[in-house]
PDB file of C-alpha atoms in Angstrom:
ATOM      1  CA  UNK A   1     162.981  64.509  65.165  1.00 53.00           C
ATOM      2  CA  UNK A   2     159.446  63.805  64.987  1.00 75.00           C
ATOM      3  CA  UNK A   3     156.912  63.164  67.875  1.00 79.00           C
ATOM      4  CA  UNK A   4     153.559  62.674  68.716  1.00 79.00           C
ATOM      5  CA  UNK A   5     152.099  63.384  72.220  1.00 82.00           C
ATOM      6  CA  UNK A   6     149.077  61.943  72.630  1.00 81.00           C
ATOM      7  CA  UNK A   7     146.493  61.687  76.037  1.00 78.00           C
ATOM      8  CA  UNK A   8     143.936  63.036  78.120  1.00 75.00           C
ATOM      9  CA  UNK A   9     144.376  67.221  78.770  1.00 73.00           C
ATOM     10  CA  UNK A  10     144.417  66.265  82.308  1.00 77.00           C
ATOM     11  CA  UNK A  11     147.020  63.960  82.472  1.00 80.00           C
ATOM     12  CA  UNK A  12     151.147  64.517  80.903  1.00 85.00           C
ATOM     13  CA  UNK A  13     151.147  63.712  77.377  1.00 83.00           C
ATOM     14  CA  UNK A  14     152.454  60.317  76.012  1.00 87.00           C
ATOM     15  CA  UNK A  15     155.391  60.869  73.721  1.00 87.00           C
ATOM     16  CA  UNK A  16     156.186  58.536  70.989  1.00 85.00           C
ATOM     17  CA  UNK A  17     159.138  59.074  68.688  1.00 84.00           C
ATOM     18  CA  UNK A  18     158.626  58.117  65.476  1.00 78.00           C
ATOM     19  CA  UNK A  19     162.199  57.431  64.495  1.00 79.00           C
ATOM     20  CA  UNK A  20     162.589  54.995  66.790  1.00 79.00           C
ATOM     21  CA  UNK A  21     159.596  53.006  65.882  1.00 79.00           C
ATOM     22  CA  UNK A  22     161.252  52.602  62.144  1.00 76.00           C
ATOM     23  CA  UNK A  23     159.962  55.859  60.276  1.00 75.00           C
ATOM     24  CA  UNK A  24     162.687  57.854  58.683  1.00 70.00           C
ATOM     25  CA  UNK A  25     160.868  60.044  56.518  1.00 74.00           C
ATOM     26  CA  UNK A  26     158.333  62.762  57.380  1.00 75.00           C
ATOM     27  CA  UNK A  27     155.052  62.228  58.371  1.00 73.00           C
ATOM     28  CA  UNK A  28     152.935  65.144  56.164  1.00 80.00           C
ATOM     29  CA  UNK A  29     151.265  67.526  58.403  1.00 84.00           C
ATOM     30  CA  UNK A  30     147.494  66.051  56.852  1.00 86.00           C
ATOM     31  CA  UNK A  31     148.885  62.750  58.797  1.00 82.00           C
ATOM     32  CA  UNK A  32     149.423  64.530  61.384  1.00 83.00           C
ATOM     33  CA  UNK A  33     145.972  66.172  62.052  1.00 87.00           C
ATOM     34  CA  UNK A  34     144.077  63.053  60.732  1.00 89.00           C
ATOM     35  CA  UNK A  35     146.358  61.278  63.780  1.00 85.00           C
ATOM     36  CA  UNK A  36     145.252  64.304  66.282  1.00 87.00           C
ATOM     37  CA  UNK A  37     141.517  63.633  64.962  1.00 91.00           C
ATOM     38  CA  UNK A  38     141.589  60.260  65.414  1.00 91.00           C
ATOM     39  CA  UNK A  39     142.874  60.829  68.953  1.00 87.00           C
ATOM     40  CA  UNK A  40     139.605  63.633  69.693  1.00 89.00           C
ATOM     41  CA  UNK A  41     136.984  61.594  68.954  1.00 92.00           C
ATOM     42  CA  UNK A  42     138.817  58.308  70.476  1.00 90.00           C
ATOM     43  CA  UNK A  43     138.540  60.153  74.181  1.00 87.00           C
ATOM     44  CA  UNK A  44     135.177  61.575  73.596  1.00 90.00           C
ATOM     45  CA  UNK A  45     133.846  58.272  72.976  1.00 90.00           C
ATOM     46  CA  UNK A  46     135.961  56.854  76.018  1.00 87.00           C
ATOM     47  CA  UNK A  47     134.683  59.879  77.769  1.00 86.00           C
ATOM     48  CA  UNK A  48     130.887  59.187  76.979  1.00 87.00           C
ATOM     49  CA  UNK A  49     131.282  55.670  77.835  1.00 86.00           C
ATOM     50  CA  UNK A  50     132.536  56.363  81.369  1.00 82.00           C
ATOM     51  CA  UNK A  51     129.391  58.667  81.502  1.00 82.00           C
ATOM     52  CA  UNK A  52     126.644  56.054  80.737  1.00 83.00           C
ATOM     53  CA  UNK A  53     128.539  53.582  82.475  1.00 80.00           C
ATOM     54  CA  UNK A  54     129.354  54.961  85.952  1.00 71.00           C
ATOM     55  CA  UNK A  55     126.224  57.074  85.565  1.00 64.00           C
ATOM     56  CA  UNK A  56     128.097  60.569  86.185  1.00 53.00           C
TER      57      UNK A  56
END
């Protein structure tokens, strides 16, 4: 079976299985990272944002 855990380091990961959202074939490891990428630069931009915002 196939998951991703995705989330802040801080907080427990967010597991999604991706059999039961329909995908029965293997996602290829380059999905994978480009997923995990995605996922980086998605909380450093949240991250920065919360900096500017609330001034921190």
């Amino acid at each position: 079976m196939r998951e991703l855990r995705i989330g802040p380091p801080t907080k427990p990961p967010r597991v999604i299985n991706l059999r039961a959202l329909g995908f029965s074939y293997r996602v290829s490891d380059a999905a994978l990272a480009e997923i995990a990428a995605a996922e980086r630069r998605a909380a450093r931009v949240i991250t920065t944002a919360q900096r500017f915002w609330f001034g921190a």
